[in-house]
JSON list of C-alpha atoms in Angstrom, two decimals:
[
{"chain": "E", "resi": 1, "resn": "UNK", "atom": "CA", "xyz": [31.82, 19.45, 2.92]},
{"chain": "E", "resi": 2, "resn": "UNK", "atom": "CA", "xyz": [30.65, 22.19, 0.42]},
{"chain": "E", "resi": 3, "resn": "UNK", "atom": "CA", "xyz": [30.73, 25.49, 0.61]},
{"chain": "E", "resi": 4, "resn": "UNK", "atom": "CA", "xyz": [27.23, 26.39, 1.30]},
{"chain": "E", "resi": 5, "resn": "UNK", "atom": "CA", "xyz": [27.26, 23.59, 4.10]},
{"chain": "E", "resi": 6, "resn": "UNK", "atom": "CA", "xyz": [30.00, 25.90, 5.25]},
{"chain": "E", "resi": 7, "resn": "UNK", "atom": "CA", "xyz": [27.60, 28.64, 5.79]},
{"chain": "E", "resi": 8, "resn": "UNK", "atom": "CA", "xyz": [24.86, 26.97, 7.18]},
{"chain": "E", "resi": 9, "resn": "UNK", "atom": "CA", "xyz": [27.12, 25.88, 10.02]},
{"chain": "E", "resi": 10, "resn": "UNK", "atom": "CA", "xyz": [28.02, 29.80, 10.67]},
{"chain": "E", "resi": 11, "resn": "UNK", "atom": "CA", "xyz": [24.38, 30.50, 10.40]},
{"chain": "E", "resi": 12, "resn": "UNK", "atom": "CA", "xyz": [24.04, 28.07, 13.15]},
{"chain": "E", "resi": 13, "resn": "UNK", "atom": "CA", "xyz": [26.66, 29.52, 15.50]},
{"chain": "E", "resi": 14, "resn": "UNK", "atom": "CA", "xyz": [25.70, 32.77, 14.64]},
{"chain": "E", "resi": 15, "resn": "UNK", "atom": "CA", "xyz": [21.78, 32.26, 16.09]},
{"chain": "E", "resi": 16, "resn": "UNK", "atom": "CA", "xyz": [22.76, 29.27, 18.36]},
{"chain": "E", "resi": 17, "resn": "UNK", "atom": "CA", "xyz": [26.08, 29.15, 19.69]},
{"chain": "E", "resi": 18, "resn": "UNK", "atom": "CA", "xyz": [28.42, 26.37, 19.15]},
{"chain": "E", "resi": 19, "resn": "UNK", "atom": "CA", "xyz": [26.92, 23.47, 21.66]},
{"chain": "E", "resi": 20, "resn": "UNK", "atom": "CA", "xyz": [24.55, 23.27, 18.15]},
{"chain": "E", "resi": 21, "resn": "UNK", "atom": "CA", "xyz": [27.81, 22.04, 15.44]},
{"chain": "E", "resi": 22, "resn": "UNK", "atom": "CA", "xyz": [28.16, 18.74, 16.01]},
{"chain": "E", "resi": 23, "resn": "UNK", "atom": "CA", "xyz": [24.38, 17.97, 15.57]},
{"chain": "E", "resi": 24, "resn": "UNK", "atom": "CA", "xyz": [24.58, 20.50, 12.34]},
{"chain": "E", "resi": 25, "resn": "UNK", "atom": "CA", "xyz": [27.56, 18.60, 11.38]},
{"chain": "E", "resi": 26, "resn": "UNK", "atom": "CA", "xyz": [25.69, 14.67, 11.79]},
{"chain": "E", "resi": 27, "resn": "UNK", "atom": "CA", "xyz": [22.96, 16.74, 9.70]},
{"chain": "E", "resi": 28, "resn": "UNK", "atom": "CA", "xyz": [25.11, 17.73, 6.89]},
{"chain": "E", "resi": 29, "resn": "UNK", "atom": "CA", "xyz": [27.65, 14.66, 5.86]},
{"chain": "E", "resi": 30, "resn": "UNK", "atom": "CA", "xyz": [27.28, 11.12, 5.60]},
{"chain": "E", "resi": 31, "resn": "UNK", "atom": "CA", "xyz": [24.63, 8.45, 5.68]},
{"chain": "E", "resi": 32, "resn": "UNK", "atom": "CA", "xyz": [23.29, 8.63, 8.75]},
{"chain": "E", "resi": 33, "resn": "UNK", "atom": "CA", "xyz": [20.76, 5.76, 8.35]},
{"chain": "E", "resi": 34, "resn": "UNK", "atom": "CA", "xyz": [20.15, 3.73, 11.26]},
{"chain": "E", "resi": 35, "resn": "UNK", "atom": "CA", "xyz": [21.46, -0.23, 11.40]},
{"chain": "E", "resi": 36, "resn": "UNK", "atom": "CA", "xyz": [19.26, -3.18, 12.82]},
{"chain": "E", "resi": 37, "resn": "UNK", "atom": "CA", "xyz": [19.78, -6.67, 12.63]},
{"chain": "E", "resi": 38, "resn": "UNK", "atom": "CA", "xyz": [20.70, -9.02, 9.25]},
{"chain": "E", "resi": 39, "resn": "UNK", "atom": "CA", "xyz": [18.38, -10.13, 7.45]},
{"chain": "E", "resi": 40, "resn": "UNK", "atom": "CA", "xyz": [18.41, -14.35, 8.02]},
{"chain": "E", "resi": 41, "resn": "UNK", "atom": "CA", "xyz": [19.39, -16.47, 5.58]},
{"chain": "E", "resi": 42, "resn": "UNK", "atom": "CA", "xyz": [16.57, -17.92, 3.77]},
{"chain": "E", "resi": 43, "resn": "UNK", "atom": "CA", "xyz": [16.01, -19.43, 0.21]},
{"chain": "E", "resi": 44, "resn": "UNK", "atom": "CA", "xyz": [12.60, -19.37, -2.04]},
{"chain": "E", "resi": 45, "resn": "UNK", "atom": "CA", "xyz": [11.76, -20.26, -5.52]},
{"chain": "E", "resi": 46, "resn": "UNK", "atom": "CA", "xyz": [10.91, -17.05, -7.73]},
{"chain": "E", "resi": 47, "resn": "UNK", "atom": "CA", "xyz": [8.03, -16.42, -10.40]},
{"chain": "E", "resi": 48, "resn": "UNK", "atom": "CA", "xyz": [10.72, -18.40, -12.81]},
{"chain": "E", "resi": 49, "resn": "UNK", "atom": "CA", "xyz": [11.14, -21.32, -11.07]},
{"chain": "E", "resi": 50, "resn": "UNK", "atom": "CA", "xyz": [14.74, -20.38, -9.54]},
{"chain": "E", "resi": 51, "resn": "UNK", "atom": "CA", "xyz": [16.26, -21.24, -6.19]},
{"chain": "E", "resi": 52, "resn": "UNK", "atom": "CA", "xyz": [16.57, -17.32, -5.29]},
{"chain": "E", "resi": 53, "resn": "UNK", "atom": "CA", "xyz": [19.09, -16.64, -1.57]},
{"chain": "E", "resi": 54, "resn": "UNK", "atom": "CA", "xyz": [20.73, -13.95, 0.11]},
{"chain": "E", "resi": 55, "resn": "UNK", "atom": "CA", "xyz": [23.84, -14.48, -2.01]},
{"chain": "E", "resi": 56, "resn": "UNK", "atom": "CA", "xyz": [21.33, -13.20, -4.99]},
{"chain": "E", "resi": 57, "resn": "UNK", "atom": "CA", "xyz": [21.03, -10.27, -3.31]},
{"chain": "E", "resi": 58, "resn": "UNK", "atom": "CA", "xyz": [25.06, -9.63, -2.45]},
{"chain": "E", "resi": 59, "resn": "UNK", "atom": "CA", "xyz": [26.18, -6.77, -3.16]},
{"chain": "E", "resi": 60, "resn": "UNK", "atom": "CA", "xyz": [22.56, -4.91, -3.98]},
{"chain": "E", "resi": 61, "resn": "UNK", "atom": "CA", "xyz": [20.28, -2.94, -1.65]},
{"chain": "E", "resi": 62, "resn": "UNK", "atom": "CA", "xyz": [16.97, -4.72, -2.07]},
{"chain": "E", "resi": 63, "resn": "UNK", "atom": "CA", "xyz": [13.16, -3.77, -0.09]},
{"chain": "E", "resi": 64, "resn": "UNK", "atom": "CA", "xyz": [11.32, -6.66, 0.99]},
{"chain": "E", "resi": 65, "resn": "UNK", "atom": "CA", "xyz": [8.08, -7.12, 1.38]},
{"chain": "E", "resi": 66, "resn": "UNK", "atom": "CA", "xyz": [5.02, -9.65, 2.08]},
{"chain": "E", "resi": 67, "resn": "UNK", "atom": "CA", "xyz": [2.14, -10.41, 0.21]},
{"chain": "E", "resi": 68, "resn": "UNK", "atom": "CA", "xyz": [0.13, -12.65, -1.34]},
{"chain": "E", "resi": 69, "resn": "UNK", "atom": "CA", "xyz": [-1.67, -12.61, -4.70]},
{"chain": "E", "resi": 70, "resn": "UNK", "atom": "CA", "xyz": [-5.06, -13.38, -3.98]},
{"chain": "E", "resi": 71, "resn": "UNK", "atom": "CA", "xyz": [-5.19, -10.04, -1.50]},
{"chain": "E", "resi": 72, "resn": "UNK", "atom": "CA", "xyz": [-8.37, -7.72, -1.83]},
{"chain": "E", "resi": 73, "resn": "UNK", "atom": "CA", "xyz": [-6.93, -5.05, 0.53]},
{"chain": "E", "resi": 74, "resn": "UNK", "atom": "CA", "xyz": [-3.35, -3.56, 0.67]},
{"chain": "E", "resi": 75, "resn": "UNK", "atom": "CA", "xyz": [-1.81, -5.74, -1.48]},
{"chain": "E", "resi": 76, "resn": "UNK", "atom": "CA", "xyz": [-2.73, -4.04, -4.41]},
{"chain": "E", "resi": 77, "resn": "UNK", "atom": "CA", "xyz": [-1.69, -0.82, -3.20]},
{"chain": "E", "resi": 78, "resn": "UNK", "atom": "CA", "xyz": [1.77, -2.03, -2.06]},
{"chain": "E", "resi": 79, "resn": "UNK", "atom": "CA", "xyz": [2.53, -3.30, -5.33]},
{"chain": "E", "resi": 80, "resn": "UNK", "atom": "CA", "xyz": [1.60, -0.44, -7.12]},
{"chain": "E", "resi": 81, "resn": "UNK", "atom": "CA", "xyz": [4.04, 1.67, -5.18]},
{"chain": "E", "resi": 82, "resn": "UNK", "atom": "CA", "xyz": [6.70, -1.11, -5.24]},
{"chain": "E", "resi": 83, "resn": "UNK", "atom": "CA", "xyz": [6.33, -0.57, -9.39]},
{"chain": "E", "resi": 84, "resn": "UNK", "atom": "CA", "xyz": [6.86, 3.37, -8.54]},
{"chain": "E", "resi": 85, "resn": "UNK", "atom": "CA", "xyz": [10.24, 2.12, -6.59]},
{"chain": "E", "resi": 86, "resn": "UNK", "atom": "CA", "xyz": [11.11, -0.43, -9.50]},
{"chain": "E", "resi": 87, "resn": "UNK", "atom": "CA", "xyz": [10.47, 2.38, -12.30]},
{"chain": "E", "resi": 88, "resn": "UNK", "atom": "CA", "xyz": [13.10, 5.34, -10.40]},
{"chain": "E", "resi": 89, "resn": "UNK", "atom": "CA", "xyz": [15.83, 2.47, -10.22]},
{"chain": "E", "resi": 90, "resn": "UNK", "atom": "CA", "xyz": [15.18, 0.83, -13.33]},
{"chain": "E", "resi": 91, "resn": "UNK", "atom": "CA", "xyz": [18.32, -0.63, -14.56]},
{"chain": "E", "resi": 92, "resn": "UNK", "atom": "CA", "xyz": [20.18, 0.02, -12.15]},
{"chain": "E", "resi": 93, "resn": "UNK", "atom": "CA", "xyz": [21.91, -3.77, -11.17]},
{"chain": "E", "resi": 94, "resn": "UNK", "atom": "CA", "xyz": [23.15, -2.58, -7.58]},
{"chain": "E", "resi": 95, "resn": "UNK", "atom": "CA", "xyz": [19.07, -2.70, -6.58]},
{"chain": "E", "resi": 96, "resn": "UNK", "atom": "CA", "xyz": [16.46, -5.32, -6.04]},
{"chain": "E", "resi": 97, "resn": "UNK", "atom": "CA", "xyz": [13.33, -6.08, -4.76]},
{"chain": "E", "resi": 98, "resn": "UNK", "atom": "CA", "xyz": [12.49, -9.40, -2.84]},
{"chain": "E", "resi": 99, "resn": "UNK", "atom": "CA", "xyz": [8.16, -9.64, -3.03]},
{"chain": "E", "resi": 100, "resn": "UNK", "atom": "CA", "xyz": [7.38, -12.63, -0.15]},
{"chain": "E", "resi": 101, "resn": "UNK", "atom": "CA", "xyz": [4.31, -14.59, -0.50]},
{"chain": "E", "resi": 102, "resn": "UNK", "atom": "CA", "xyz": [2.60, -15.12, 2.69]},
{"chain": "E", "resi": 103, "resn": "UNK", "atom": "CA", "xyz": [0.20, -17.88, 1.11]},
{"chain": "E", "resi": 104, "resn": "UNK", "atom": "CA", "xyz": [2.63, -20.38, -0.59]},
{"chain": "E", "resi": 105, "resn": "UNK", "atom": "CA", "xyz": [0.20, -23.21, -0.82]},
{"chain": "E", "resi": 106, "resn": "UNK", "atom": "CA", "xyz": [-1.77, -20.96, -3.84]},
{"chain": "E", "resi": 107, "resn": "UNK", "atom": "CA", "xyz": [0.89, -18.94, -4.79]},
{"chain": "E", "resi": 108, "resn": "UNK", "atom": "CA", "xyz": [2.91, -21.20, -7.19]},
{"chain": "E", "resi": 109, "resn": "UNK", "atom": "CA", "xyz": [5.54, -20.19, -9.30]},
{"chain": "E", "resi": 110, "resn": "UNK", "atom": "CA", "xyz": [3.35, -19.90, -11.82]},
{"chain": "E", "resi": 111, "resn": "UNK", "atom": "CA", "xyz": [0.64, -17.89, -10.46]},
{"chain": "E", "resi": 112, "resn": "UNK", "atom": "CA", "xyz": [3.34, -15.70, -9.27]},
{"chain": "E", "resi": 113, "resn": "UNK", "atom": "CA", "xyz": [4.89, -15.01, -12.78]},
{"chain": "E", "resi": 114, "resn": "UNK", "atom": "CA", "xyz": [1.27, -14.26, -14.04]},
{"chain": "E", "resi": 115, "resn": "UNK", "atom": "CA", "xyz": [0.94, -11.64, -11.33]},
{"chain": "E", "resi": 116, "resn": "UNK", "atom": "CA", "xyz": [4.12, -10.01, -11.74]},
{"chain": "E", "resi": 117, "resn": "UNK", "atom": "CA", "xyz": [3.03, -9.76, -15.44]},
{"chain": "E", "resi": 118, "resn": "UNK", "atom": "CA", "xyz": [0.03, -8.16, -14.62]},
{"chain": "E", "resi": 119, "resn": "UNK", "atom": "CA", "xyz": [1.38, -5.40, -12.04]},
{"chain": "E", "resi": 120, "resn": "UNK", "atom": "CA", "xyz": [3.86, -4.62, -14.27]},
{"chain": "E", "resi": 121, "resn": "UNK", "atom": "CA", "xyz": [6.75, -5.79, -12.42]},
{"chain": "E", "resi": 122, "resn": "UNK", "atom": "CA", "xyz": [9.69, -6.32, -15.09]},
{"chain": "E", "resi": 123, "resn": "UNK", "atom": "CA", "xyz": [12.95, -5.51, -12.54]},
{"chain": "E", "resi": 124, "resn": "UNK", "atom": "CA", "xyz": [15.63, -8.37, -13.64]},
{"chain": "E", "resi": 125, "resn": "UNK", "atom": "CA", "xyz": [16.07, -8.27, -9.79]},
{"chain": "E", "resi": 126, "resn": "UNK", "atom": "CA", "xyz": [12.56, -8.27, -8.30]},
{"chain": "E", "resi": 127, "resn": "UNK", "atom": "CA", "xyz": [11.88, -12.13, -7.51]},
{"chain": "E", "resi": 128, "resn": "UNK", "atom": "CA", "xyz": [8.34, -12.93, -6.38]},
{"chain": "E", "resi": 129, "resn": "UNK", "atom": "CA", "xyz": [8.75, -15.65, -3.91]},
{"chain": "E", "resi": 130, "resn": "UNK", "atom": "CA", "xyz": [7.38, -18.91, -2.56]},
{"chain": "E", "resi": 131, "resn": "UNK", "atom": "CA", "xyz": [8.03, -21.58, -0.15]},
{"chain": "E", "resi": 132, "resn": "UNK", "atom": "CA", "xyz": [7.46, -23.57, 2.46]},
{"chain": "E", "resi": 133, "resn": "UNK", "atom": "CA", "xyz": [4.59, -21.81, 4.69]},
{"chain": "E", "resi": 134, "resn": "UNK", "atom": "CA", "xyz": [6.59, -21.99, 8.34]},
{"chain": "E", "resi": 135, "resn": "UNK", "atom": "CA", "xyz": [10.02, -20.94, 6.99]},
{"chain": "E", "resi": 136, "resn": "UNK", "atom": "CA", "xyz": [8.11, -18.10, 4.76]},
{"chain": "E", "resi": 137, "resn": "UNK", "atom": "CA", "xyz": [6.23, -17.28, 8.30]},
{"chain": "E", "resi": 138, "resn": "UNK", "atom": "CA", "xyz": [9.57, -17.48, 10.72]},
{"chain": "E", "resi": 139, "resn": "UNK", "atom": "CA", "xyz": [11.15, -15.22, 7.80]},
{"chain": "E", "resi": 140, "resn": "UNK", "atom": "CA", "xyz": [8.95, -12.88, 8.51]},
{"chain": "E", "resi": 141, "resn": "UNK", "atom": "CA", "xyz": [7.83, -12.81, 12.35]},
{"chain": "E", "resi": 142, "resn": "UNK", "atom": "CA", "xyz": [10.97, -13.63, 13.43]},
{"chain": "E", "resi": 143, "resn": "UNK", "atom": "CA", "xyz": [13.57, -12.24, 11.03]},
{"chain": "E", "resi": 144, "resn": "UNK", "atom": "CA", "xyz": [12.42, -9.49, 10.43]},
{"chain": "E", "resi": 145, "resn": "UNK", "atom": "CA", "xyz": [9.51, -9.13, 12.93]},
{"chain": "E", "resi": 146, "resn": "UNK", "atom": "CA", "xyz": [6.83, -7.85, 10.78]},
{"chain": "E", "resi": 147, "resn": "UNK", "atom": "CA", "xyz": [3.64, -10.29, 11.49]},
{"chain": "E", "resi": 148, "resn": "UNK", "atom": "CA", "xyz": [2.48, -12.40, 8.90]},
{"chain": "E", "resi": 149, "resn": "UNK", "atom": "CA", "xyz": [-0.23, -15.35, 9.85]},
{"chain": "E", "resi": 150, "resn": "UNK", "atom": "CA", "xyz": [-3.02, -16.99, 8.73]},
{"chain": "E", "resi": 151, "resn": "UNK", "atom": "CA", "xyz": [-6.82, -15.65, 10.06]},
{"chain": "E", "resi": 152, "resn": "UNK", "atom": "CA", "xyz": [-10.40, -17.03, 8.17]},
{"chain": "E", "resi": 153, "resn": "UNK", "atom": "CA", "xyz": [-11.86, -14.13, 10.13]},
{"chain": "E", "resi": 154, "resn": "UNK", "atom": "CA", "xyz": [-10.48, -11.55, 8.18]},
{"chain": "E", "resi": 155, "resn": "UNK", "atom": "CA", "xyz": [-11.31, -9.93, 4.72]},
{"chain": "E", "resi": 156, "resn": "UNK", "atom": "CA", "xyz": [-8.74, -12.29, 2.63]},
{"chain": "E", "resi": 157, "resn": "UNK", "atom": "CA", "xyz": [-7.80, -14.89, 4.85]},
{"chain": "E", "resi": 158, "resn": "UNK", "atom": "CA", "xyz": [-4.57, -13.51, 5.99]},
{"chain": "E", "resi": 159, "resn": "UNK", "atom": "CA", "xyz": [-3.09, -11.07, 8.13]},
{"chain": "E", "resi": 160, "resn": "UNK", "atom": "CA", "xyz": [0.23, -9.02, 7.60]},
{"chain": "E", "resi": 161, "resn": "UNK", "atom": "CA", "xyz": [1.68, -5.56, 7.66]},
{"chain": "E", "resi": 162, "resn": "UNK", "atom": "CA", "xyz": [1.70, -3.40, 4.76]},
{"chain": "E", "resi": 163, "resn": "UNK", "atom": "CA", "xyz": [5.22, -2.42, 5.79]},
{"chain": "E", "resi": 164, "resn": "UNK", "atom": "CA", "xyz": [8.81, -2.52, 3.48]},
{"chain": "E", "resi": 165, "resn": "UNK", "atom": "CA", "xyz": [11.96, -3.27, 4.82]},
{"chain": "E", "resi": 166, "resn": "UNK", "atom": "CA", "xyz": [14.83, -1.76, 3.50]},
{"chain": "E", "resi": 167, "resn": "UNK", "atom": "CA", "xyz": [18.49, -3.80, 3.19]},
{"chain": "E", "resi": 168, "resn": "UNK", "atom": "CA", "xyz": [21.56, -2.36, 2.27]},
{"chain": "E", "resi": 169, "resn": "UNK", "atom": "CA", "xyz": [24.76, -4.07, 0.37]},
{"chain": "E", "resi": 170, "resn": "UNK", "atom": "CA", "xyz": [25.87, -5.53, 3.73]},
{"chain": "E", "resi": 171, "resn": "UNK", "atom": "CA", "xyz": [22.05, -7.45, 4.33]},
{"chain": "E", "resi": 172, "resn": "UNK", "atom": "CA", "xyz": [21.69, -5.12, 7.41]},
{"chain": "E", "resi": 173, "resn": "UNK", "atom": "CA", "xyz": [17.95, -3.75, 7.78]},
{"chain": "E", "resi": 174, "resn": "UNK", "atom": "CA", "xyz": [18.09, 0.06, 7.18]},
{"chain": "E", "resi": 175, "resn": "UNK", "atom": "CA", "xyz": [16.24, 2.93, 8.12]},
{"chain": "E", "resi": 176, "resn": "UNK", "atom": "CA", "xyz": [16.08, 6.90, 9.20]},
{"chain": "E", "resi": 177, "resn": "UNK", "atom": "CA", "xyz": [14.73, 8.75, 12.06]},
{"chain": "E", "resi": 178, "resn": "UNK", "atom": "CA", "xyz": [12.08, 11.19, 11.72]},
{"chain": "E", "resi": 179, "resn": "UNK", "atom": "CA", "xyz": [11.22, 14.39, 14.12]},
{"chain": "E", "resi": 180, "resn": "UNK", "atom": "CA", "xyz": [7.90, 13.66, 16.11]},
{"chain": "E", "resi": 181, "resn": "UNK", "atom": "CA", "xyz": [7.48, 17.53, 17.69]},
{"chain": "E", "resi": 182, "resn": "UNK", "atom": "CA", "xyz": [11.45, 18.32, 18.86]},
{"chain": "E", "resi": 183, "resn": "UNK", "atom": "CA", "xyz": [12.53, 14.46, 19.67]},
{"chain": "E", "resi": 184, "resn": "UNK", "atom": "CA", "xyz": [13.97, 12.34, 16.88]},
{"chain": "E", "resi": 185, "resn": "UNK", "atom": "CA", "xyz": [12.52, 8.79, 16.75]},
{"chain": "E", "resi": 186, "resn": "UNK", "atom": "CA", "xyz": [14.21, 6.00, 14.63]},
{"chain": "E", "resi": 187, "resn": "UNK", "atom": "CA", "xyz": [11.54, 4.18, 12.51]},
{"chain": "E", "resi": 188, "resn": "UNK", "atom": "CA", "xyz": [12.49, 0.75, 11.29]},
{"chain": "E", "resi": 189, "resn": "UNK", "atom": "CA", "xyz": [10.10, 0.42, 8.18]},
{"chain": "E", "resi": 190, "resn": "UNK", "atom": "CA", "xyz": [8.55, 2.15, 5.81]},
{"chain": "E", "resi": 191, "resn": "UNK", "atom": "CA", "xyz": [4.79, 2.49, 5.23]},
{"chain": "E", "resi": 192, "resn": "UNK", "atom": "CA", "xyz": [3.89, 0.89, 2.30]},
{"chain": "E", "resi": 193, "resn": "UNK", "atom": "CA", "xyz": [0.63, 2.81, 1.46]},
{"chain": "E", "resi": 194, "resn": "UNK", "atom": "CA", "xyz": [2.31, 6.34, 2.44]},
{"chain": "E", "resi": 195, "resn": "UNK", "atom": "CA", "xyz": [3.38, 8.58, -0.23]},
{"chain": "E", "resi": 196, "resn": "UNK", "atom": "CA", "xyz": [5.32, 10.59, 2.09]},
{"chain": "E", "resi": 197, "resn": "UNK", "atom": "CA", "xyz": [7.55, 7.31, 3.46]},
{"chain": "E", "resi": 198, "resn": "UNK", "atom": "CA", "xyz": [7.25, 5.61, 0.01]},
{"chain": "E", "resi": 199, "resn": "UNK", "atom": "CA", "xyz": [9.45, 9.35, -1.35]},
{"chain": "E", "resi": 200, "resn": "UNK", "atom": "CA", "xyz": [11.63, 8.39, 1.92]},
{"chain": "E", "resi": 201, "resn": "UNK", "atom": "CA", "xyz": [12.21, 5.41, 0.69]},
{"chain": "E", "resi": 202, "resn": "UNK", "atom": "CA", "xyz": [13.22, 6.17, -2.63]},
{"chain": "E", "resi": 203, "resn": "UNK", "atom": "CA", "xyz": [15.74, 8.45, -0.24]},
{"chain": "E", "resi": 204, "resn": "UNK", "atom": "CA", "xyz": [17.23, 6.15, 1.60]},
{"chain": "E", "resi": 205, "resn": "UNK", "atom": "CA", "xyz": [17.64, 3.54, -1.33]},
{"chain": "E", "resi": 206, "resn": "UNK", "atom": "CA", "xyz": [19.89, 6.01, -3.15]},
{"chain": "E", "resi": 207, "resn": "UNK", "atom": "CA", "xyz": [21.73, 6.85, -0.04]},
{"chain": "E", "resi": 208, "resn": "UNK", "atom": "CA", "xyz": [22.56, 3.06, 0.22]},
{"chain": "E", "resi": 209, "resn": "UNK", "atom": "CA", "xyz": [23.14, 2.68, -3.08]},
{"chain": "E", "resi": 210, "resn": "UNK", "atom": "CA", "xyz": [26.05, 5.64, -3.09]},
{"chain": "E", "resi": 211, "resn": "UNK", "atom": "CA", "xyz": [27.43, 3.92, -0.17]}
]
């Protein structure tokens, strides 16, 4: 612990007492990112035609998120911040990004390599992927619980969060708490369209990435 840790702890006993170091120490060293479950195992084809799995992601801390190219409302957003995530990593081959299409039947290989040209996605490991629609739907409302579905009524034709998930080197879905008034609430994703939790993302991913 350094030194001016040190004194931030004495500070504390000083104005507090000592019932407030071990919370000052939790505060001060280590990760202290909360664990959920593992990600499932799943496999896709990416933008270049490649069988992409977990095992491409071994060893990296990766965000996920759902999409689908053809989106007129978040999507576009999302991405753009995903390319703000890409750029402050950039070759760095412990990180990744996993972009899930939530509309597989249009979203080809090819369409998706055209799209990842256009957003400016050029990661080595950010793999725009496509499968088959009910194991790219149970991927997401069930492994990771983030709805995804199908809807004419809506503005697109789809429905889904505009949420990223965060997964360290292990595949475990990672996240912090944050202070709502003087209780600490875990969160398990990140807002996608926040620049606040987009900059506590970044965060996190180099947290997990020291790890």
């Amino acid at each position: 612990m350094k030194k001016n840790s040190y004194i931030a702890i004495a500070f504390i006993i000083l104005i507090f007492g000592i019932w407030a170091v071990p919370k000052i120490i939790d505060r001060l060293g280590g990760n202290q990112l909360m664990k959920f479950e593992k990600v499932p195992d799943f496999e896709f084809t990416d933008q270049d035609n490649q069988l992409i799995s977990n095992s491409n992601y071994d060893n990296k801390v990766y965000v996920v998120e759902f999409f689908f190219t053809s989106c007129p409302t978040i999507c576009p957003r999302m991405n753009e911040n995903m390319v703000k995530i890409q750029n402050e990593f950039y070759g760095n081959p412990s990180f990744g990004i996993a972009s899930v299409s939530i509309d597989p039947e249009r979203d080809s290989p090819e369409v998706l390599k055209a799209y990842a040209a256009e957003k400016g996605a050029t990661l080595k490991n950010w793999h725009f992927l496509t499968g088959d629609k009910n194991e790219v739907y149970a991927f997401s409302n069930d492994g990771f619980r983030l709805y995804a579905g199908e809807n004419k009524d809506v503005e697109g034709g789809f429905e889904h969060s505009g949420l990223f998930a965060l997964v360290d080197k292990e595949g475990f879905i990672r996240s912090r708490t944050v202070m709502n008034g003087e209780i600490e609430n875990p969160i398990k994703f990140y807002n996608g369209l926040d620049d606040k939790e987009i900059q506590w993302l970044k965060e996190d991913i180099k947290l997990l990435l020291n790890e």
